[in-house]
PDB file of C-alpha atoms in Angstrom:
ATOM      1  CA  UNK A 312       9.684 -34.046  68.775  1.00 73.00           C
ATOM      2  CA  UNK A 313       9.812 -37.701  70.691  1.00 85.00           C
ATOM      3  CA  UNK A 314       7.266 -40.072  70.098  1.00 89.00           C
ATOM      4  CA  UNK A 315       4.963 -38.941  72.994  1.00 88.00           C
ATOM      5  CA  UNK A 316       5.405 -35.629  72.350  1.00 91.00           C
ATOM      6  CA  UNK A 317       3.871 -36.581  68.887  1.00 92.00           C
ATOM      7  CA  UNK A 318       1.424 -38.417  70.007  1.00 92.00           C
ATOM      8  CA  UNK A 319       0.313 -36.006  73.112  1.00 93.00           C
ATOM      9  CA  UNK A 320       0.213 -33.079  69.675  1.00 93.00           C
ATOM     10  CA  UNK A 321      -2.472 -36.195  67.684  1.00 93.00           C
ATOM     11  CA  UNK A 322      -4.434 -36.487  70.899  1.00 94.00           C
ATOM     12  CA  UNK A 323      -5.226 -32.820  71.527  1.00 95.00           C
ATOM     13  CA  UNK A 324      -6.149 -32.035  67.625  1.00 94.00           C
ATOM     14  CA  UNK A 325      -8.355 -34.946  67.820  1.00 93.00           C
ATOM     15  CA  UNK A 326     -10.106 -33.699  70.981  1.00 93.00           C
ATOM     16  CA  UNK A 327     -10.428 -30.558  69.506  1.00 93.00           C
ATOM     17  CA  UNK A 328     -11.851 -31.286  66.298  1.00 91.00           C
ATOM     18  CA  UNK A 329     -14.722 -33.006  68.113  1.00 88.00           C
ATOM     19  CA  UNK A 330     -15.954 -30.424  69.785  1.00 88.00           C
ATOM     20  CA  UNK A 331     -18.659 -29.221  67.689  1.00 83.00           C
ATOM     21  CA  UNK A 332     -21.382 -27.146  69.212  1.00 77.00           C
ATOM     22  CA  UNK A 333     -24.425 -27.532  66.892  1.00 73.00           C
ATOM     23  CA  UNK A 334     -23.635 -30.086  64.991  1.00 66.00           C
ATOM     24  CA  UNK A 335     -26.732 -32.005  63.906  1.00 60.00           C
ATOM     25  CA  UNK A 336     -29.025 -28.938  64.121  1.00 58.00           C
ATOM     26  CA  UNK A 337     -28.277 -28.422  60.272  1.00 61.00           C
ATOM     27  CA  UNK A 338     -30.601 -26.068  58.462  1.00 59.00           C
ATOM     28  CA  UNK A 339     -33.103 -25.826  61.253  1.00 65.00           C
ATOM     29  CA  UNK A 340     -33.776 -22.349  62.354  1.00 66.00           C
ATOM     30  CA  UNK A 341     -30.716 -21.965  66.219  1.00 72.00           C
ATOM     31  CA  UNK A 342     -32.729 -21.075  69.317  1.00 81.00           C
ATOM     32  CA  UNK A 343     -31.271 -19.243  72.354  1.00 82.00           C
ATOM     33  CA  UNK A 344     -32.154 -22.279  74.309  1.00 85.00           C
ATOM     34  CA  UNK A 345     -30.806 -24.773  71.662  1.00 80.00           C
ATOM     35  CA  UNK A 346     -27.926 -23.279  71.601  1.00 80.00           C
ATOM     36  CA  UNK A 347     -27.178 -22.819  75.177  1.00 85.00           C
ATOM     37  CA  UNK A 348     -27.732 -26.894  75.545  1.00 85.00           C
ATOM     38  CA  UNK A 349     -25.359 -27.914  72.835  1.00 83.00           C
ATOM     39  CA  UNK A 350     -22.840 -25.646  74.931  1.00 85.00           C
ATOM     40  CA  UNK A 351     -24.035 -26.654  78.252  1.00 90.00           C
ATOM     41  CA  UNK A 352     -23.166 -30.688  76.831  1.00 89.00           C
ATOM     42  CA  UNK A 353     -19.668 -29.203  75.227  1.00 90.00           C
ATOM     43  CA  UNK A 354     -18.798 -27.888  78.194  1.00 93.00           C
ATOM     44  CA  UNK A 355     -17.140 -30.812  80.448  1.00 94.00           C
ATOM     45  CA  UNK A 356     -15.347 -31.503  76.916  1.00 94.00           C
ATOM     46  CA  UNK A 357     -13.944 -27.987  76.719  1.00 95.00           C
ATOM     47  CA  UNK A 358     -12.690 -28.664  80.051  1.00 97.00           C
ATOM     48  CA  UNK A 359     -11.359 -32.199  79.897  1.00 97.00           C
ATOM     49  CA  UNK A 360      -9.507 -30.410  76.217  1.00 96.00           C
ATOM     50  CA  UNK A 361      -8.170 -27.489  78.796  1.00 97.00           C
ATOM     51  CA  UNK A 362      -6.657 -29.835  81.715  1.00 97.00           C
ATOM     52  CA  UNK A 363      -5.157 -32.178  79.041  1.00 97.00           C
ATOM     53  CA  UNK A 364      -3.555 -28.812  77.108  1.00 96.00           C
ATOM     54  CA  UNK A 365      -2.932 -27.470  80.906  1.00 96.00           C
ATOM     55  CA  UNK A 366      -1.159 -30.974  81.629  1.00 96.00           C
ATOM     56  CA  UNK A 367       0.880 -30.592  78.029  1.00 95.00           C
ATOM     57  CA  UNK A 368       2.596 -27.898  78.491  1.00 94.00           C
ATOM     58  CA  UNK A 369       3.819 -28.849  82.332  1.00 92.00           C
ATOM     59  CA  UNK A 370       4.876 -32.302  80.271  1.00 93.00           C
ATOM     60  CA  UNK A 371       6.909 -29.841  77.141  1.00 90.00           C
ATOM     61  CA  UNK A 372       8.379 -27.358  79.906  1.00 85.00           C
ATOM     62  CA  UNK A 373      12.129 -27.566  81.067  1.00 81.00           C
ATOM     63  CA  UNK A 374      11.436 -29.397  84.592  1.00 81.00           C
ATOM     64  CA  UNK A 375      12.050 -32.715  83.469  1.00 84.00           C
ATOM     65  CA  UNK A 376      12.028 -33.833  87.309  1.00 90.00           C
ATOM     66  CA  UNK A 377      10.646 -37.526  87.970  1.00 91.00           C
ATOM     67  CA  UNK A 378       7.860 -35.891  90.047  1.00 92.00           C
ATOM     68  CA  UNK A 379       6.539 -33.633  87.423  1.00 91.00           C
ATOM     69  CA  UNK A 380       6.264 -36.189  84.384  1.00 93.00           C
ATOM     70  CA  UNK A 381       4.521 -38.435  86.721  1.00 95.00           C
ATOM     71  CA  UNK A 382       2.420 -36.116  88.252  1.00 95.00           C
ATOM     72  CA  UNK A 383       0.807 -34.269  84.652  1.00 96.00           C
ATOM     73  CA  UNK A 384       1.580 -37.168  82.970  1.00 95.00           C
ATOM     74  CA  UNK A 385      -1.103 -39.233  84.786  1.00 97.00           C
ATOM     75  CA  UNK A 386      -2.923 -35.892  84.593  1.00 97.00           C
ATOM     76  CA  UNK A 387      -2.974 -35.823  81.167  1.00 97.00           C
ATOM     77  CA  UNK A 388      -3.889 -39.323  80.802  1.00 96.00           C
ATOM     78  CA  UNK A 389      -7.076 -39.149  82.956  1.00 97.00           C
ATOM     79  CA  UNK A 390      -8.340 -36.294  81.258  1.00 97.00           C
ATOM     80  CA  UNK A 391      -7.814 -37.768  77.711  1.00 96.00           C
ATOM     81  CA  UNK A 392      -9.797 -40.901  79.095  1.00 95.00           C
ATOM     82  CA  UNK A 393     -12.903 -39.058  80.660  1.00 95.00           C
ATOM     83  CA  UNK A 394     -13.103 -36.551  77.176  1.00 95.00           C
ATOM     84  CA  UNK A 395     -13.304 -39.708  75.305  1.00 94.00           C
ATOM     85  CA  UNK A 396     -15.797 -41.497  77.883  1.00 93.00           C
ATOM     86  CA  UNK A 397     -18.125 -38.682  77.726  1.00 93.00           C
ATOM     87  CA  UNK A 398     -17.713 -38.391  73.839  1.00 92.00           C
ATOM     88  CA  UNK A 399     -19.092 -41.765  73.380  1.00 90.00           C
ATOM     89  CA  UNK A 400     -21.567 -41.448  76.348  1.00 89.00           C
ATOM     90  CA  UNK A 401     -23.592 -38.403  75.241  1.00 87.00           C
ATOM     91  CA  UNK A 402     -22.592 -37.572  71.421  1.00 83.00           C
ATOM     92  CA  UNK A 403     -22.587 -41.608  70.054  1.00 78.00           C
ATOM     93  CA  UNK A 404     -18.969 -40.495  68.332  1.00 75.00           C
ATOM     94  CA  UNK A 405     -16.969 -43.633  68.412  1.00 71.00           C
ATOM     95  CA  UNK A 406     -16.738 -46.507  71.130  1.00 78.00           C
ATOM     96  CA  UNK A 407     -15.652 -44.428  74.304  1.00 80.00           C
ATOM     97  CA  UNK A 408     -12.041 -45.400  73.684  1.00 85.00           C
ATOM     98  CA  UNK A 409      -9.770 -43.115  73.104  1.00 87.00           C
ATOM     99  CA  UNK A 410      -7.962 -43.774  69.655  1.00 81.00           C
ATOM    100  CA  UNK A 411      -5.134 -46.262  69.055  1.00 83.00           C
ATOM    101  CA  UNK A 412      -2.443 -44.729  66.845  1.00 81.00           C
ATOM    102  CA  UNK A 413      -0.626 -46.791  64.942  1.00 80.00           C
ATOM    103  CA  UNK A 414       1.353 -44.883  63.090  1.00 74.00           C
ATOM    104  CA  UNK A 415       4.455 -44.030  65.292  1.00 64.00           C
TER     105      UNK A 415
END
């Protein structure tokens, strides 16, 4: 694996470990409705999560062509930006930035 393959494999584990329906409600006693909102607010993260995995594999595949990398690769980009925008918008889970890895 390159570097930005490595980095693109940090970024999507990291989106995916914060998605985390429920969290917060602890030991109270799970409504229907309360959990269909912590869904409803998880939802445009599970989607952000599936364009950037979408994106991923176009970026891993064997059409290495200019237009391609460009094309998901800005893809991919964007929708790792907006997950971590609306992250730190609704949930208060770091500054709305997506992490700086510094260990590449």
């Amino acid at each position: 694996m390159n570097k930005a393959e490595k980095l693109r494999a940090y970024e999507l584990n990291d989106m995916a470990s914060n998605i985390v329906p429920l969290s917060g409600l602890g030991s109270r006693t799970q409504t229907t409705i309360d959990i269909g909102k912590s869904w409803i607010e998880h939802a445009p993260l599970l989607q952000h999560l599936k364009t950037a995995l979408d994106a991923n594999v176009w970026l891993c595949g064997n059409d290495k062509s200019e237009e391609t990398v460009e094309f998901y690769g800005e893809r991919y980009n964007t929708s790792v930006n907006e997950f971590y925008e609306y992250l730190g918008e609704v949930f208060d889970v770091g500054n709305g930035k997506r992490p700086v890895v510094d260990w590449l």
